[in-house]
Structure formats: structure tokens, C-alpha cells
Short mmCIF file of C-alpha atoms in Angstrom, two decimals:
data_model
loop_
_atom_site.label_atom_id
_atom_site.label_comp_id
_atom_site.label_asym_id
_atom_site.label_seq_id
_atom_site.Cartn_x
_atom_site.Cartn_y
_atom_site.Cartn_z
CA UNK A 1 -26.17 -69.21 50.25
CA UNK A 2 -29.35 -70.97 51.29
CA UNK A 3 -29.71 -68.68 54.31
CA UNK A 4 -28.93 -65.54 52.33
CA UNK A 5 -31.47 -66.48 49.65
CA UNK A 6 -34.07 -67.53 52.23
CA UNK A 7 -34.02 -64.18 54.02
CA UNK A 8 -33.79 -62.15 50.81
CA UNK A 9 -32.15 -59.22 52.60
CA UNK A 10 -28.65 -58.22 53.67
CA UNK A 11 -27.48 -60.45 56.55
CA UNK A 12 -24.60 -60.43 59.02
CA UNK A 13 -22.26 -63.27 59.85
CA UNK A 14 -23.81 -63.34 63.33
CA UNK A 15 -27.35 -63.84 61.95
CA UNK A 16 -26.27 -66.71 59.72
CA UNK A 17 -24.24 -68.22 62.58
CA UNK A 18 -27.15 -68.13 65.02
CA UNK A 19 -29.47 -69.72 62.48
CA UNK A 20 -26.99 -72.48 61.64
CA UNK A 21 -26.30 -73.17 65.33
CA UNK A 22 -29.92 -74.27 65.74
CA UNK A 23 -29.00 -77.30 63.61
CA UNK A 24 -25.34 -77.92 64.44
CA UNK A 25 -22.28 -76.60 66.17
CA UNK A 26 -20.32 -74.23 63.94
CA UNK A 27 -17.70 -71.54 64.58
CA UNK A 28 -18.16 -67.86 63.83
CA UNK A 29 -14.91 -67.86 61.84
CA UNK A 30 -16.20 -70.68 59.60
CA UNK A 31 -19.30 -68.71 58.64
CA UNK A 32 -17.22 -65.54 58.20
CA UNK A 33 -14.76 -67.38 55.92
CA UNK A 34 -17.54 -68.89 53.81
CA UNK A 35 -19.27 -65.53 53.34
CA UNK A 36 -15.92 -63.88 52.55
CA UNK A 37 -15.20 -66.59 49.94
CA UNK A 38 -18.67 -66.10 48.43
CA UNK A 39 -17.95 -62.36 48.24
CA UNK A 40 -14.63 -62.90 46.45
CA UNK A 41 -16.32 -65.30 44.00
CA UNK A 42 -18.98 -62.70 43.21
CA UNK A 43 -21.93 -64.55 44.73
CA UNK A 44 -22.64 -61.93 47.39
CA UNK A 45 -21.93 -58.23 47.76
CA UNK A 46 -21.16 -56.73 51.12
CA UNK A 47 -21.41 -53.37 52.78
CA UNK A 48 -19.69 -52.34 55.96
CA UNK A 49 -21.96 -51.70 58.91
CA UNK A 50 -19.95 -50.64 61.93
CA UNK A 51 -17.26 -53.27 62.47
CA UNK A 52 -19.17 -55.95 60.55
CA UNK A 53 -20.38 -56.52 57.02
CA UNK A 54 -23.87 -57.13 55.71
CA UNK A 55 -23.93 -59.68 52.87
CA UNK A 56 -26.56 -59.77 50.14
CA UNK A 57 -27.03 -62.23 47.27
CA UNK A 58 -26.03 -60.91 43.86
CA UNK A 59 -28.67 -63.02 42.10
CA UNK A 60 -31.68 -65.09 43.05
CA UNK A 61 -31.67 -68.80 43.67
CA UNK A 62 -33.75 -69.26 40.50
CA UNK A 63 -31.15 -67.36 38.45
CA UNK A 64 -28.41 -69.55 39.96
CA UNK A 65 -30.29 -72.74 39.05
CA UNK A 66 -30.90 -71.42 35.53
CA UNK A 67 -27.19 -70.62 35.12
CA UNK A 68 -26.26 -74.14 36.25
CA UNK A 69 -28.67 -75.69 33.75
CA UNK A 70 -27.41 -73.40 30.99
CA UNK A 71 -23.77 -74.24 31.75
CA UNK A 72 -24.48 -77.97 31.75
CA UNK A 73 -26.41 -77.70 28.49
CA UNK A 74 -23.67 -75.60 26.86
CA UNK A 75 -21.08 -78.27 27.68
CA UNK A 76 -23.02 -80.98 25.85
CA UNK A 77 -21.71 -82.09 22.49
CA UNK A 78 -25.35 -82.64 21.47
CA UNK A 79 -27.66 -80.12 23.18
CA UNK A 80 -30.81 -81.64 21.66
CA UNK A 81 -29.95 -85.06 23.10
CA UNK A 82 -29.22 -83.48 26.47
CA UNK A 83 -32.63 -81.80 26.49
CA UNK A 84 -34.43 -85.00 25.48
CA UNK A 85 -32.67 -86.89 28.30
CA UNK A 86 -33.42 -84.08 30.77
CA UNK A 87 -37.10 -83.93 29.81
CA UNK A 88 -37.27 -87.71 30.12
CA UNK A 89 -36.20 -87.44 33.77
CA UNK A 90 -38.93 -84.93 34.64
CA UNK A 91 -42.00 -85.72 36.67
CA UNK A 92 -45.43 -84.71 35.38
CA UNK A 93 -45.37 -81.72 37.73
CA UNK A 94 -41.99 -80.61 36.40
CA UNK A 95 -43.19 -80.96 32.80
CA UNK A 96 -46.21 -78.80 33.65
CA UNK A 97 -43.92 -76.20 35.25
CA UNK A 98 -41.78 -76.26 32.09
CA UNK A 99 -44.86 -75.80 29.91
CA UNK A 100 -45.98 -72.87 32.07
CA UNK A 101 -42.51 -71.31 31.87
CA UNK A 102 -42.44 -71.60 28.07
CA UNK A 103 -45.81 -69.86 27.89
CA UNK A 104 -44.51 -67.04 30.10
CA UNK A 105 -41.36 -66.61 28.01
CA UNK A 106 -43.29 -66.63 24.73
CA UNK A 107 -45.70 -64.02 26.06
CA UNK A 108 -49.23 -63.22 24.99
CA UNK A 109 -48.24 -62.69 21.31
CA UNK A 110 -47.75 -66.45 20.88
CA UNK A 111 -51.45 -66.98 21.61
CA UNK A 112 -52.49 -64.69 18.74
CA UNK A 113 -50.55 -65.82 15.68
CA UNK A 114 -51.53 -64.50 12.27
CA UNK A 115 -53.63 -66.84 10.14
CA UNK A 116 -51.63 -69.16 7.93
CA UNK A 117 -48.55 -69.26 10.15
CA UNK A 118 -47.40 -72.17 12.19
CA UNK A 119 -46.71 -72.01 15.90
CA UNK A 120 -43.22 -72.65 17.20
CA UNK A 121 -44.26 -76.04 18.51
CA UNK A 122 -45.68 -77.27 15.20
CA UNK A 123 -43.17 -75.70 12.83
CA UNK A 124 -40.72 -78.17 11.34
CA UNK A 125 -37.09 -77.32 12.00
CA UNK A 126 -35.13 -76.09 8.98
CA UNK A 127 -33.12 -78.62 7.00
CA UNK A 128 -29.54 -78.93 8.17
CA UNK A 129 -26.53 -79.73 6.10
CA UNK A 130 -24.35 -82.45 7.49
CA UNK A 131 -21.11 -83.75 6.02
CA UNK A 132 -23.08 -86.26 3.96
CA UNK A 133 -25.36 -83.67 2.33
CA UNK A 134 -28.58 -81.98 3.36
CA UNK A 135 -30.70 -83.71 5.95
CA UNK A 136 -34.40 -83.28 5.38
CA UNK A 137 -36.22 -82.52 8.62
CA UNK A 138 -39.56 -81.55 7.02
CA UNK A 139 -40.41 -85.11 6.00
CA UNK A 140 -39.80 -86.50 9.49
CA UNK A 141 -42.08 -84.67 11.92
CA UNK A 142 -41.55 -87.36 14.56
CA UNK A 143 -37.77 -87.43 14.19
CA UNK A 144 -36.01 -87.60 17.52
CA UNK A 145 -34.06 -84.35 18.08
CA UNK A 146 -31.51 -86.32 20.07
CA UNK A 147 -30.48 -88.02 16.83
CA UNK A 148 -30.04 -84.78 14.94
CA UNK A 149 -26.53 -83.36 14.61
CA UNK A 150 -25.94 -80.07 16.33
CA UNK A 151 -24.05 -76.94 15.34
CA UNK A 152 -20.98 -77.98 17.33
CA UNK A 153 -20.85 -81.44 15.74
CA UNK A 154 -22.63 -81.49 12.35
CA UNK A 155 -21.13 -84.88 11.48
CA UNK A 156 -22.61 -86.53 14.57
CA UNK A 157 -25.20 -88.32 12.45
CA UNK A 158 -22.46 -90.15 10.56
CA UNK A 159 -21.17 -91.71 13.77
CA UNK A 160 -24.50 -93.30 14.67
CA UNK A 161 -25.51 -96.74 13.44
CA UNK A 162 -28.56 -96.80 11.20
CA UNK A 163 -27.86 -93.41 9.61
#
């Protein structure tokens, strides 16, 4: 996939083979099998061109990375904790890229909020009801989101010491 994404155009088995052979010895049939498998898995589409196929990526590398992150996050029993841990692993450059991405997603409207409203970053999350009654988020602006129960496991707070 790296070669297909790098060239960002439909490619033949022969083109990928010749590029890979600059680095290592590899058989034509190996490259053909891999591209065929990628086609059957839905990663690439192909069109016949003479006796060969041209393969093209179905989505970008960025979309693939985003899908991987989304899948990993969705599998967490506590998405807030997963995000806190993930953000904790980021370098300063990655945090800046994240901040830039959030600004892009929010769009220009987020810069011009009506007077008297809070921005998304400063707004306190709504109170959640756990098994032990309502949890008050408004009074704890510094509360760690990793300690908050999530929708999949509202009783998670009961399992933690100190709660």
C-alpha cells in the first residue's frame, strides 16, 4: 500500500515490482498476490488494461490512519481514558498538529461565538448519572476525564478506589 499511496495514481504490478526490487529481491507473483489480496479486501480497486490490471487506492493513507485510530478508540471500555493516555504519549509537535486539526474541523464559526456563550474547550461537560446517582461535573473543572465513566460502562466509577 505504501507504494500505491506514494504514487497517488493507478499502478501496475510491474511498476510496484520494479520499485521494490531496488531494495530487495522479490517475485512478480508475490507482488501480484498482495495486490490481488488488497483488491479482495477492498483496499484497492483495479481496472483491466490490456492483459494487466492497474490498481488504485480506495482511500488515502490519512483516511486509513484515521480509521485505525477510530477503531482502536471504539474498542476501549473507557474512551476518555484512552484519549488521555494517547495525548500523554504525544510529542509537542504532535499536540500542535492535533490543535491545528481541531481548529480546522471546528471551522471559522468557532472563532466568532456569540457573546455570553462558552467555547467548546471551556464548557463544562454535562452531569452524568452513574449507578450511584448523579455525578456533578460542573463543580470539578479540573476533573480527569479518564476517571469519568463512559456511556458503555456508566458504573466504571464505582470500580475505582477513592470514588
